[in-house]
Coordinates of C-alpha atoms and ligand atoms in Angstrom, one line a residue:
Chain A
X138 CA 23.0 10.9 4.3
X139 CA 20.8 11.9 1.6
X140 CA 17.7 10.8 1.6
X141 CA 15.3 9.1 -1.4
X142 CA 11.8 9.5 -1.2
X143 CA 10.1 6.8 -3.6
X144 CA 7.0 6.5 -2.4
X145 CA 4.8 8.9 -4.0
X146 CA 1.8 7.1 -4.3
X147 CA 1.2 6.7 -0.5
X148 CA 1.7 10.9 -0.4
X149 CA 3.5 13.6 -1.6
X150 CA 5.2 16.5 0.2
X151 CA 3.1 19.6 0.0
X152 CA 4.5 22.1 -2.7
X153 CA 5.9 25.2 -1.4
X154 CA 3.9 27.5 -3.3
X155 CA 0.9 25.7 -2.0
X156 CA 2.4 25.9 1.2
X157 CA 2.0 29.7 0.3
X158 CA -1.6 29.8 -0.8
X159 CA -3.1 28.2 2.1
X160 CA -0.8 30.1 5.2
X161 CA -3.1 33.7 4.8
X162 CA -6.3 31.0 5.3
X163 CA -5.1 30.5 9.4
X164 CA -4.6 33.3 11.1
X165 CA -5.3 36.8 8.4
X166 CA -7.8 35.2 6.4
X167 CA -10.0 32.7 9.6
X168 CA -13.7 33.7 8.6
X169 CA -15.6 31.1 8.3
X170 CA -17.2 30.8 5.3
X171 CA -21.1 30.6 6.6
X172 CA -20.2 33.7 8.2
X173 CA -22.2 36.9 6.0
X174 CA -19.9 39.5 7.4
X175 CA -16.9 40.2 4.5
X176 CA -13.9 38.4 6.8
X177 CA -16.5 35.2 6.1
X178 CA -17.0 35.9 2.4
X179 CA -13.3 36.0 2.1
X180 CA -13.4 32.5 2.9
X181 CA -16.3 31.9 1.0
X182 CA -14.8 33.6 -2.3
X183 CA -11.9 31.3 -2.0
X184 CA -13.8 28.2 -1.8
X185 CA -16.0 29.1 -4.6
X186 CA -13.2 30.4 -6.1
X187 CA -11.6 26.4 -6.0
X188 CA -14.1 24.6 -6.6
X189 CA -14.7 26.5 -10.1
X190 CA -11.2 25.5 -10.5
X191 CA -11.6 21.9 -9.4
X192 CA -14.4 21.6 -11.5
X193 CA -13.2 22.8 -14.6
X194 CA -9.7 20.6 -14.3
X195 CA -11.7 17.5 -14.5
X196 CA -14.4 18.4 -16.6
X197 CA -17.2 18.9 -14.4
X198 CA -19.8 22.0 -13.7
X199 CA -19.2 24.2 -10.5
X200 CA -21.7 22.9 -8.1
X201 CA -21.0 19.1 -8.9
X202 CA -17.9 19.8 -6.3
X203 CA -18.3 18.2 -3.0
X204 CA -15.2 19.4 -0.8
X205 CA -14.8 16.4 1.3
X206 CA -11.7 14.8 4.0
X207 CA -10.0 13.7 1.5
X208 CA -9.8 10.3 -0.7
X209 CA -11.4 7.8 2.3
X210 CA -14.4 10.1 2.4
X211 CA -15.0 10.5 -0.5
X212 CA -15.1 6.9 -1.3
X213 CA -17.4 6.4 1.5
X214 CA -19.6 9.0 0.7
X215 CA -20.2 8.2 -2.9
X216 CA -21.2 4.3 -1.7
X217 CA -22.9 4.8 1.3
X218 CA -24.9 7.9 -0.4
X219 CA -25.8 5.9 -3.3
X220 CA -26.7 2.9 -1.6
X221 CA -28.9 4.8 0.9
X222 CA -30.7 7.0 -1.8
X223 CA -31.5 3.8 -4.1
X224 CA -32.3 1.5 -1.4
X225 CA -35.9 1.1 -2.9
X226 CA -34.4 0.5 -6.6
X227 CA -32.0 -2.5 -6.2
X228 CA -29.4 -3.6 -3.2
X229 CA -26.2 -4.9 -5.9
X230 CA -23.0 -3.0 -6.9
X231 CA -20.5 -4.0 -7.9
X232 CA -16.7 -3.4 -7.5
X233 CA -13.2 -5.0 -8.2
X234 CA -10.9 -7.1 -6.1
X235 CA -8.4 -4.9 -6.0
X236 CA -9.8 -1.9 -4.8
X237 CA -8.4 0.5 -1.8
X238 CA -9.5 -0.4 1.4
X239 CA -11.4 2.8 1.4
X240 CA -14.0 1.2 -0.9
X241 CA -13.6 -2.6 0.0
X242 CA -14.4 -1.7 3.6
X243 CA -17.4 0.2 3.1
X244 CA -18.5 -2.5 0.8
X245 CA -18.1 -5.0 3.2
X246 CA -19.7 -2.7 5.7
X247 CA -23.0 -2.7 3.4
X248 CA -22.9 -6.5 2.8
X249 CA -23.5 -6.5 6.7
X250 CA -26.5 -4.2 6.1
X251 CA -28.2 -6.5 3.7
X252 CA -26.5 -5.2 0.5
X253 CA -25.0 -7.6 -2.2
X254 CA -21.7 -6.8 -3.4
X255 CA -20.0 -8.6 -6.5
X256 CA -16.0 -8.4 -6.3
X257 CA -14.6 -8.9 -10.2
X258 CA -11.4 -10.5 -10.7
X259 CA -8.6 -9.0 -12.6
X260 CA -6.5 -10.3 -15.1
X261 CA -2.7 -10.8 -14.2
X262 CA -1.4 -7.6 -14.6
X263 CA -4.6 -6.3 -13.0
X264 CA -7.3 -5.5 -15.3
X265 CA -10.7 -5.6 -14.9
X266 CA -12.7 -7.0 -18.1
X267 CA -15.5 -5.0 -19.3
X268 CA -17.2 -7.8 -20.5
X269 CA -17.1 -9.2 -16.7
X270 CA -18.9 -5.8 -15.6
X271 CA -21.8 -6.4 -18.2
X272 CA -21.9 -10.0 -16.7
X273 CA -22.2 -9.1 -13.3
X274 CA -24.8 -6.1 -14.0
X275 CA -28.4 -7.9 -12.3
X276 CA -31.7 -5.6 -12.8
X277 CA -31.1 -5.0 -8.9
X278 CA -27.4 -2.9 -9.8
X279 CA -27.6 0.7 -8.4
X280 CA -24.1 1.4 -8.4
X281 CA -20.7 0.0 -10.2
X282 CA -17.6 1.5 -8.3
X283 CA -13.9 0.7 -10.0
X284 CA -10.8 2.6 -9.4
X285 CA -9.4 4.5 -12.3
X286 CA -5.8 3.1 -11.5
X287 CA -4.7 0.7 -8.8
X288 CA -2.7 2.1 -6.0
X289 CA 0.0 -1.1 -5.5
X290 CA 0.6 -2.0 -9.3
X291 CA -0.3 0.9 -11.0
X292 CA -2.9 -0.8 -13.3
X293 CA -5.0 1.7 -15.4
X294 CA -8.6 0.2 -15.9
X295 CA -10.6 0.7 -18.7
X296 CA -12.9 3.3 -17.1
X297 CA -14.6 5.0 -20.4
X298 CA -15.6 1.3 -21.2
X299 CA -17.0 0.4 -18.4
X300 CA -18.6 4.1 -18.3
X301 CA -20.6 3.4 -21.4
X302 CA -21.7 0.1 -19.9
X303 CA -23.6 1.6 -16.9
X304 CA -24.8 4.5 -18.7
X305 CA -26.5 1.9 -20.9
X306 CA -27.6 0.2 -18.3
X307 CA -28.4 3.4 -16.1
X308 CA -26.3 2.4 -13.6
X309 CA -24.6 5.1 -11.1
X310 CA -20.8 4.3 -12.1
X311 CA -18.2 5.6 -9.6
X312 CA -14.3 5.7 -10.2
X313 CA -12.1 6.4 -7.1
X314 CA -9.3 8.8 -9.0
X315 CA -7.2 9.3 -6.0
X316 CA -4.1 8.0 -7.6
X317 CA -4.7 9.4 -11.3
X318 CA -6.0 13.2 -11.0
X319 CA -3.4 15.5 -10.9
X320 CA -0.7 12.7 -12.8
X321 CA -2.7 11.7 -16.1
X322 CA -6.0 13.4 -17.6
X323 CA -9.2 13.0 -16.0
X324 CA -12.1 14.3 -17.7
X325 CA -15.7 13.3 -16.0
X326 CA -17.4 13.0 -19.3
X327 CA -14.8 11.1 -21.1
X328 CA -14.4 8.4 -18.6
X329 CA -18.6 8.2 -18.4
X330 CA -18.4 8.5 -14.7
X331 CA -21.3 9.8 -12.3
X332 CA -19.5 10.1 -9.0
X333 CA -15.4 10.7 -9.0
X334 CA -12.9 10.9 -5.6
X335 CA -10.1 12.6 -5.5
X336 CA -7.6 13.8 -3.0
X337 CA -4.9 16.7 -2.9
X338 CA -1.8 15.6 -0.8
X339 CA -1.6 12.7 -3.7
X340 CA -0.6 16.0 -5.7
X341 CA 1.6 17.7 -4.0
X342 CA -1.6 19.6 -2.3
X343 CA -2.1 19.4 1.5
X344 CA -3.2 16.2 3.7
X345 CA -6.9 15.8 4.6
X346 CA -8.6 17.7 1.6
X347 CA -10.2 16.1 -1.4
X348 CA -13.4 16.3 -3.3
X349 CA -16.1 14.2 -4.8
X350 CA -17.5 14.9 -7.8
X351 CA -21.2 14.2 -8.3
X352 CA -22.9 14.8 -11.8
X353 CA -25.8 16.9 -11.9
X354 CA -28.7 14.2 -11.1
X355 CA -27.5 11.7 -9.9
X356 CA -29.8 10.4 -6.8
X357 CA -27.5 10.4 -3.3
X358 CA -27.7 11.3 0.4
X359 CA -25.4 13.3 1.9
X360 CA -22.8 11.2 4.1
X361 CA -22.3 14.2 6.5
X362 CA -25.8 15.6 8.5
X363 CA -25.5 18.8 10.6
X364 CA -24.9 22.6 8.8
X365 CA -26.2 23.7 5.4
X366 CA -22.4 23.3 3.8
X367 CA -22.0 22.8 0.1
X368 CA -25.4 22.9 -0.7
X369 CA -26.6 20.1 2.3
X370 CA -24.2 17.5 0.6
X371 CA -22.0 17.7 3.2
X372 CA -22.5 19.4 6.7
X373 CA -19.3 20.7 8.4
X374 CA -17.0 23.9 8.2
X375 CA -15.0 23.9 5.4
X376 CA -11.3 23.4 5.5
X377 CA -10.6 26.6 3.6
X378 CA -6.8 26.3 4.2
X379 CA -7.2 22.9 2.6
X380 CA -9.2 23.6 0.2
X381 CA -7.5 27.1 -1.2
X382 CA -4.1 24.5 -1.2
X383 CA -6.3 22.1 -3.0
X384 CA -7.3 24.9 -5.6
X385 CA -2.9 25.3 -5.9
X386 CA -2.0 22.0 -6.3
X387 CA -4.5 21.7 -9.3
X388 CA -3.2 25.0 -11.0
X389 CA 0.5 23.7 -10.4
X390 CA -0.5 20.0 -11.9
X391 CA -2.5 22.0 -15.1
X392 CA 1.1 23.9 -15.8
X393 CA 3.7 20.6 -14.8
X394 CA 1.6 17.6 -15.5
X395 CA 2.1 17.0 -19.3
X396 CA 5.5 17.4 -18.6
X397 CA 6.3 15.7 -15.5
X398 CA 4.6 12.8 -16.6
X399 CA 6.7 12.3 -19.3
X400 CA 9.9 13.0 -17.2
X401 CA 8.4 10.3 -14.9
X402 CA 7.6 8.0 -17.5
X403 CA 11.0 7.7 -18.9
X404 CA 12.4 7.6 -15.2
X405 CA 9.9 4.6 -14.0
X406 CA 10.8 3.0 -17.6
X407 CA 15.2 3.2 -16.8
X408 CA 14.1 1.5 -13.2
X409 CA 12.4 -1.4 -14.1
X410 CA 14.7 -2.0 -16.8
X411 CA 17.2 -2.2 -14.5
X412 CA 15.7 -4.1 -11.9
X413 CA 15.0 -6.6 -14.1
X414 CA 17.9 -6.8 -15.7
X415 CA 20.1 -6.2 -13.1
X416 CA 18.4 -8.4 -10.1
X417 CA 17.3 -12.0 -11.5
X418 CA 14.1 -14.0 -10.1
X419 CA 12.8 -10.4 -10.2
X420 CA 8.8 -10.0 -11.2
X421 CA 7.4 -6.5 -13.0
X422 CA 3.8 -6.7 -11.3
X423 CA 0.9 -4.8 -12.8
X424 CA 1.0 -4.2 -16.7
X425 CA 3.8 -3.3 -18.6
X426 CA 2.4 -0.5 -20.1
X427 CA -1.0 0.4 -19.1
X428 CA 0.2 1.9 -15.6
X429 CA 0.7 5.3 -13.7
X430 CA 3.5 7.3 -15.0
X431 CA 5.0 6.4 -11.6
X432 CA 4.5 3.4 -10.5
X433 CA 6.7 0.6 -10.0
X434 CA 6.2 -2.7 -8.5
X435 CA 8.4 -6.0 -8.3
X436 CA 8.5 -8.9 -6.3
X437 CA 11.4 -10.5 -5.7
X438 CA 11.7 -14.1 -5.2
X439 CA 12.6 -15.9 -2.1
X440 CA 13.4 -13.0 0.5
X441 CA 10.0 -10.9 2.4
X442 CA 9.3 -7.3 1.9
X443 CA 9.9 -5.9 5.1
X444 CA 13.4 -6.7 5.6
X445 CA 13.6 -5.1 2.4
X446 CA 11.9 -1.9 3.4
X447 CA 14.1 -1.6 6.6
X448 CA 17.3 -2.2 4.6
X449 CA 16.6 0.3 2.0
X450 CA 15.8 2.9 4.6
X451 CA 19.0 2.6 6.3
X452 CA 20.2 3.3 3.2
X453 CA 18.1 6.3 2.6
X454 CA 15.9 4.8 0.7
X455 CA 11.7 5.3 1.3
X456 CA 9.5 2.6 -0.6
X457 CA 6.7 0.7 0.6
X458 CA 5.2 -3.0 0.3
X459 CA 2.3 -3.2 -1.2
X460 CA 0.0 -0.4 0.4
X461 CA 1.0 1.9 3.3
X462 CA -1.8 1.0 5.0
X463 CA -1.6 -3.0 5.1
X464 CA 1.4 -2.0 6.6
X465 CA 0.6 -3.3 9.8
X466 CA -1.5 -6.5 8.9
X467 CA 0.4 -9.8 7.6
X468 CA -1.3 -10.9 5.2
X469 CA 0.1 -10.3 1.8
X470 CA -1.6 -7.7 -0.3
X471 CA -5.1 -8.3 -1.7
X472 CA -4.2 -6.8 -4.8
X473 CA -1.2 -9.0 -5.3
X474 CA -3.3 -12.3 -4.6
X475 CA -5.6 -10.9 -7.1
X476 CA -3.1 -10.5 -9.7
X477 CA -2.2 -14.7 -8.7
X478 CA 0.8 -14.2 -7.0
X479 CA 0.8 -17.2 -4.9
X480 CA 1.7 -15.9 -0.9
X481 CA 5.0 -16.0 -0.5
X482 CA 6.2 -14.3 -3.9
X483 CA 3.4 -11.5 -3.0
X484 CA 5.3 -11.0 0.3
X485 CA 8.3 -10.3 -1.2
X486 CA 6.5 -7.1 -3.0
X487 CA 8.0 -3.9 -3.1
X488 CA 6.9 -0.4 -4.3
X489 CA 8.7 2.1 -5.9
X490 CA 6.9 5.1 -6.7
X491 CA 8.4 8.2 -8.1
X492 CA 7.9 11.9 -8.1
X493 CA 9.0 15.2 -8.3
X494 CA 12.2 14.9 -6.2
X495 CA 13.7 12.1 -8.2
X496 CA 15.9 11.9 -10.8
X497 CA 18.3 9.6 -12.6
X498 CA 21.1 9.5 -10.7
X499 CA 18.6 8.3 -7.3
X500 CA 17.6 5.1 -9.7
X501 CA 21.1 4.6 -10.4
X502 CA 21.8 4.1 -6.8
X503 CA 18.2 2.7 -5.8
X504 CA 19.4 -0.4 -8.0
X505 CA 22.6 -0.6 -6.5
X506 CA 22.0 -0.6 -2.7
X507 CA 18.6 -2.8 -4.0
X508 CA 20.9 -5.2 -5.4
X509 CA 22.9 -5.7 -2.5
X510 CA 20.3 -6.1 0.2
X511 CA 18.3 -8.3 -2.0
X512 CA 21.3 -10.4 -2.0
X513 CA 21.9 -10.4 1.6
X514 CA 18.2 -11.8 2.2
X515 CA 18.7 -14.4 -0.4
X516 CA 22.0 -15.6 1.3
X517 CA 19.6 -16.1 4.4
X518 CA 16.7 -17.4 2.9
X519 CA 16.1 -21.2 3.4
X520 CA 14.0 -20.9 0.2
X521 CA 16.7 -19.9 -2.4
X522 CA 19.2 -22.6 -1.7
X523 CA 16.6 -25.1 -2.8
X524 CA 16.9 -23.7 -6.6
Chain B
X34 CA 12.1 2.8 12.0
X35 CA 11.0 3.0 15.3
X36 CA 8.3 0.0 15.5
X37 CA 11.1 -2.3 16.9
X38 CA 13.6 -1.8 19.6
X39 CA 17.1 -0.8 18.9
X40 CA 18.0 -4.6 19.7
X41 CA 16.2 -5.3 17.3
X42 CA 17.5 -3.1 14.5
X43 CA 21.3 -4.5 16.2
X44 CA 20.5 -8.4 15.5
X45 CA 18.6 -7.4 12.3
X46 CA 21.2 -5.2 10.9
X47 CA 24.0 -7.8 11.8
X48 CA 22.1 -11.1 12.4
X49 CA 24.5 -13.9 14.1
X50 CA 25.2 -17.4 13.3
X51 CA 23.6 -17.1 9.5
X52 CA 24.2 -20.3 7.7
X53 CA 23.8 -23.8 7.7
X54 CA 26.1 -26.6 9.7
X55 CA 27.7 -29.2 8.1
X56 CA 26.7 -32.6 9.4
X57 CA 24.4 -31.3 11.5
X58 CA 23.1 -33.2 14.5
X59 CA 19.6 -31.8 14.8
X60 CA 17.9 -29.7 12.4
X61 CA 14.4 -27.8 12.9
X62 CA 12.4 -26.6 9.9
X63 CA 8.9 -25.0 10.2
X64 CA 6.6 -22.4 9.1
X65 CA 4.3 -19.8 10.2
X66 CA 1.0 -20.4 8.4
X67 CA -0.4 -17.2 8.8
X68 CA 2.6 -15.1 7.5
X69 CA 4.1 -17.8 5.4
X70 CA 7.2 -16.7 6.7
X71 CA 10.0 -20.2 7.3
X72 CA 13.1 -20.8 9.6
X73 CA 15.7 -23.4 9.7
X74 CA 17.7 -24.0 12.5
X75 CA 20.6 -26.3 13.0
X76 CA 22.4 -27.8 16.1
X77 CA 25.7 -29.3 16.5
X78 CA 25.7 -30.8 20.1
X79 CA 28.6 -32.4 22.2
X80 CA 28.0 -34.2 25.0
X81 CA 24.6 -32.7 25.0
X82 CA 25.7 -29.7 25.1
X83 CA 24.5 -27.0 21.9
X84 CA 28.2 -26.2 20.8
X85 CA 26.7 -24.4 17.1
X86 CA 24.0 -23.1 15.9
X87 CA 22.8 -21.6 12.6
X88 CA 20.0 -20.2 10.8
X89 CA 18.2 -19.2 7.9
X90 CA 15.5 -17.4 8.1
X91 CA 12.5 -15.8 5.3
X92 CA 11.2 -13.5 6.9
X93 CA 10.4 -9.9 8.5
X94 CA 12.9 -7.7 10.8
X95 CA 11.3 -9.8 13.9
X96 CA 11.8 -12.8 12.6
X97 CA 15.0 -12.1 11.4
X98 CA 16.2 -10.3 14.8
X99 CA 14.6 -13.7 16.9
X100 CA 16.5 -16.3 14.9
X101 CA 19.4 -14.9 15.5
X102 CA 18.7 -13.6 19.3
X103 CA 18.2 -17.1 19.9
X104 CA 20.6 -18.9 17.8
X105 CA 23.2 -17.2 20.5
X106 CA 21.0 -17.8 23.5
X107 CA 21.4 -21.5 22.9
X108 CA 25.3 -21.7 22.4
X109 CA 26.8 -23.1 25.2
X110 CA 23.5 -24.5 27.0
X111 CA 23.0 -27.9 27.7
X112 CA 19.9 -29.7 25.7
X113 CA 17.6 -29.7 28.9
X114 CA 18.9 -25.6 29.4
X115 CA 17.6 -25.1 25.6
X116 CA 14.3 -26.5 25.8
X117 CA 13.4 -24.4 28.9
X118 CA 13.9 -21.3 25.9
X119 CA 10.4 -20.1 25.0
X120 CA 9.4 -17.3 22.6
X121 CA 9.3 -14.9 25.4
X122 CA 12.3 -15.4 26.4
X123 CA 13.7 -14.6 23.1
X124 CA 11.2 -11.5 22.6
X125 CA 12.5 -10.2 26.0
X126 CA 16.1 -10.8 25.5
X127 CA 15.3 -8.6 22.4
X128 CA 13.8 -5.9 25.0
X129 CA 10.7 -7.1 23.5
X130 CA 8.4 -6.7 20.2
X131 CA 5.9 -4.9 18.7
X132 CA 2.3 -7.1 20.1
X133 CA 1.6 -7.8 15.9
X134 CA 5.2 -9.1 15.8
X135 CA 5.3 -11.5 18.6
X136 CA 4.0 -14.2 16.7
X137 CA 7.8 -14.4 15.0
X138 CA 9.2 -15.6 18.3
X139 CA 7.3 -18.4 18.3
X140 CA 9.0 -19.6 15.2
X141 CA 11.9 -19.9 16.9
X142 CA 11.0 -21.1 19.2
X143 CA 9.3 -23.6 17.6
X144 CA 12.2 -24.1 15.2
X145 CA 14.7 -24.9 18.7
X146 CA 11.8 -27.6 19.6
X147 CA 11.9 -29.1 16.1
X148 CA 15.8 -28.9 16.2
X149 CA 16.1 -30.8 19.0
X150 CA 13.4 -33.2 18.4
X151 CA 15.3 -34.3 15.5
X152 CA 18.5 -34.6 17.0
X153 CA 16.7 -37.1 19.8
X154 CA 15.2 -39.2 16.6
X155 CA 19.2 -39.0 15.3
X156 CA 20.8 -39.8 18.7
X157 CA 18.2 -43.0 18.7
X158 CA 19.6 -44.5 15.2
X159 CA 23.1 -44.1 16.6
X160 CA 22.5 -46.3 19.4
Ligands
FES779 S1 5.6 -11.4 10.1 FE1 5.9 -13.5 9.8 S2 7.6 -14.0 11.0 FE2 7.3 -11.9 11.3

């Protein structure tokens, strides 16, 4: 059976040619890069090598590259550091309700340590008001943290805006760009952002890798303690494999990106047209327009997302509710209450998210085997009869 | 998916006894607040003996799978036989469930309780 792989957004396979890059980096090429013999400086070359390359792709200067884990830690690094380093200056930020759990968690973790942390509402299709941020700023702010686009709905959020706001304010102003570098521009001093995550296997690059960016002056701690690593920021051998496929990916993205995102575009477009068309008591959540190339969510009415998800895989199909990793909790997603979805429409969410592998003729028969297994559910819910 | 067993996947894929009865004689409705997730369960019963049962069911695989699991573990048993039924008995019957997942038993085993409860509070008008 051939399989369909629609869920891009949760990861992406790593590119061949990627694949390529980082091989040499595990068994020729192993020096570690602290090492000052030339096996070591190998490594070293490499990792300056990407991170001039990282840096330029988004904007930035060489050294405001943090090679980090990947998306999580990076998140966690930019709040915790910033938190810790302005401790003395103020104890607010402030974030969005619809955040990943990577920065919702570490929030919450800091509320426990005597932080205050202001969660803004979206709108319905999952926007955060600038207007609200200015609102919420107190003379205690240190740091303002939004995502650049939503994971689940595949909101874009007005980051430039809000940018200018904290610069007025001197505010540090974060933007977690885990699901946006690599798919749509990101430039660092167009968006008026400080600190910036990113992560490579979201792009075709290899799992556990990503960066933070973190302009020239701006007052953190490092997250990491032990080794001298990039420049104290962040103690710990690098992952040159990782970070050499990291340096790929981008170079791949630079050539494909403009493209691909307009192939996607028009793909994600001919799908929710049909779902909605074809599949009634259907929802388009997120906005219609001011999404990820990509992204796809609906929720349909009456019948819960999981029995969705395993119907569609036994079809060959691979899409996701809401977030791979509320997977295994109940509750509905947060982003999805946030949005107003009252419970029992948001657990009937699904996510479609596309990539490289798809094509037209997939959607054709995504719709088709969706249609019939949303029907089967309905004919067993106790909820649709009652229309 | 491997999370549940191939039971599981069996009742899931082809769930018994979908539907509603007719004229029930005892129906059982009820929710699980902290999934929001809802069965319905009806009962046709002769001589009180379960002769039917039927289900629908909103709801995840588990949920799915236990309905249907137990609408064919009470066909046949007497009303005393069913009420003896718990959640575990279903989850087990199903060679079990994921420990997150075992809550969904309990709706149906709630929804057989409610079932029969109602056909009591029918059989009482009768007389
Ligand atoms: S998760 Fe609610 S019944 Fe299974």
């Amino acid at each position: 059976m051939k399989y369909i792989y629609m869920d891009h957004a949760a990861t992406t396979p790593t590119d061949q040619d990627v694949l390529k890059a980082m091989l040499p980096f595990f068994s020729e090429k192993y020096g570690n890069p602290s090492s000052l013999y030339s096996i070591g400086q190998e490594s070293r070359t490499a990792i300056e090598e990407a991170r001039g390359k990282v840096a330029k792709f988004i904007g930035a200067k060489h050294d405001e590259i943090v090679f980090t884990s990947g998306g999580t830690e990076s998140n966690n690094f930019a709040l915790m550091g910033v938190a810790w380093a302005n401790q003395k200056k103020g104890d607010h930020i402030i974030t969005s309700s619809i955040e990943h759990h990577a920065i919702i968690n570490p929030c919450k973790f800091l509320e426990k340590r005597g932080f205050k942390v202001t969660y803004l509402p979206v709108d319905k299709y999952g926007i955060i008001d600038p207007d609200d941020v200015k609102k919420a700023v107190t003379d205690k702010t240190i740091l303002i943290s939004i995502m650049h686009a939503n994971n689940e709905i595949g909101t874009i959020e007005p980051i430039a805006e809000i940018g200018k706001i904290a610069k007025e304010k001197e505010i540090i102003f974060h933007t977690d760009a885990v699901q946006t570098v690599g798919h749509i521009p990101v430039n660092v001093d167009k968006l008026n952002v400080d600190l910036l995550s990113l992560s490579a296997h979201k792009f075709y690059g290899p799992k556990g890798v990503g960066a933070l960016y973190i302009r020239k002056g701006t007052k953190i701690v490092p997250y990491l303690y032990g080794g001298d690593q990039e420049k104290r920021r962040r103690a710990s051998t690098e992952n040159v494999p990782g970070i050499v496929g990291l340096k790929r990916a981008i170079e791949l993205a630079e050539q494909n990106m403009e493209e691909e995102s307009k192939r996607l575009t028009n793909l994600r477009n001919k799908l929710i047209e049909k779902v909605l068309t074809g599949i009634d008591e259907t929802i388009l959540n997120g906005h219609p327009t001011q999404r990820l190339p990509n992204n796809t969510n609906f929720s349909f009415k009456y019948i819960e997302g999981e029995s969705l998800i395993l119907s569609l895989d036994m079809e060959g199909i691979a899409c996701s509710t809401g977030s791979a990793c509320t997977s295994s909790m109940l509750e509905p997603s947060h982003v999805l209450l946030a949005i107003g979805l009252p419970h029992e429409i948001a657990h009937g969410s699904l996510r479609f998210t596309l990539g490289r592998s798809n094509n037209e003729e997939q959607i054709d028969y995504v719709v088709e085997k969706l249609k019939k297994v949303v029907n089967k559910f309905r004919s067993m819910s106790p909820l649709y009869k009652k229309k | 998916m491997s999370v549940y067993s191939e039971k599981v996947m069996d009742h899931f894929r082809n769930p018994r006894n979908v539907g509603e009865i007719e004229n029930p004689d005892g129906v059982g409705k009820v929710g699980n607040p902290v999934c929001g997730d809802i069965m319905e369960l009806y009962i046709k019963v002769k001589d009180e003996k379960i002769v039917d049962a039927k289900f629908k069911t909103f709801g995840c695989g588990a949920a799915i799978a236990t309905s249907s699991m137990l609408t064919e573990m009470v066909k046949g048993k007497t009303i005393e036989e069913a009420l003896k039924i718990t959640n575990k008995a279903v989850a087990e019957a199903l060679d079990g469930l994921p420990p997150i997942k075992m809550h969904c038993s309990v709706l149906a085993e709630e929804a057989l309780k409610s079932a029969i409860k109602d056909y009591y509070k029918k059989k009482e008008k009768v007389k």
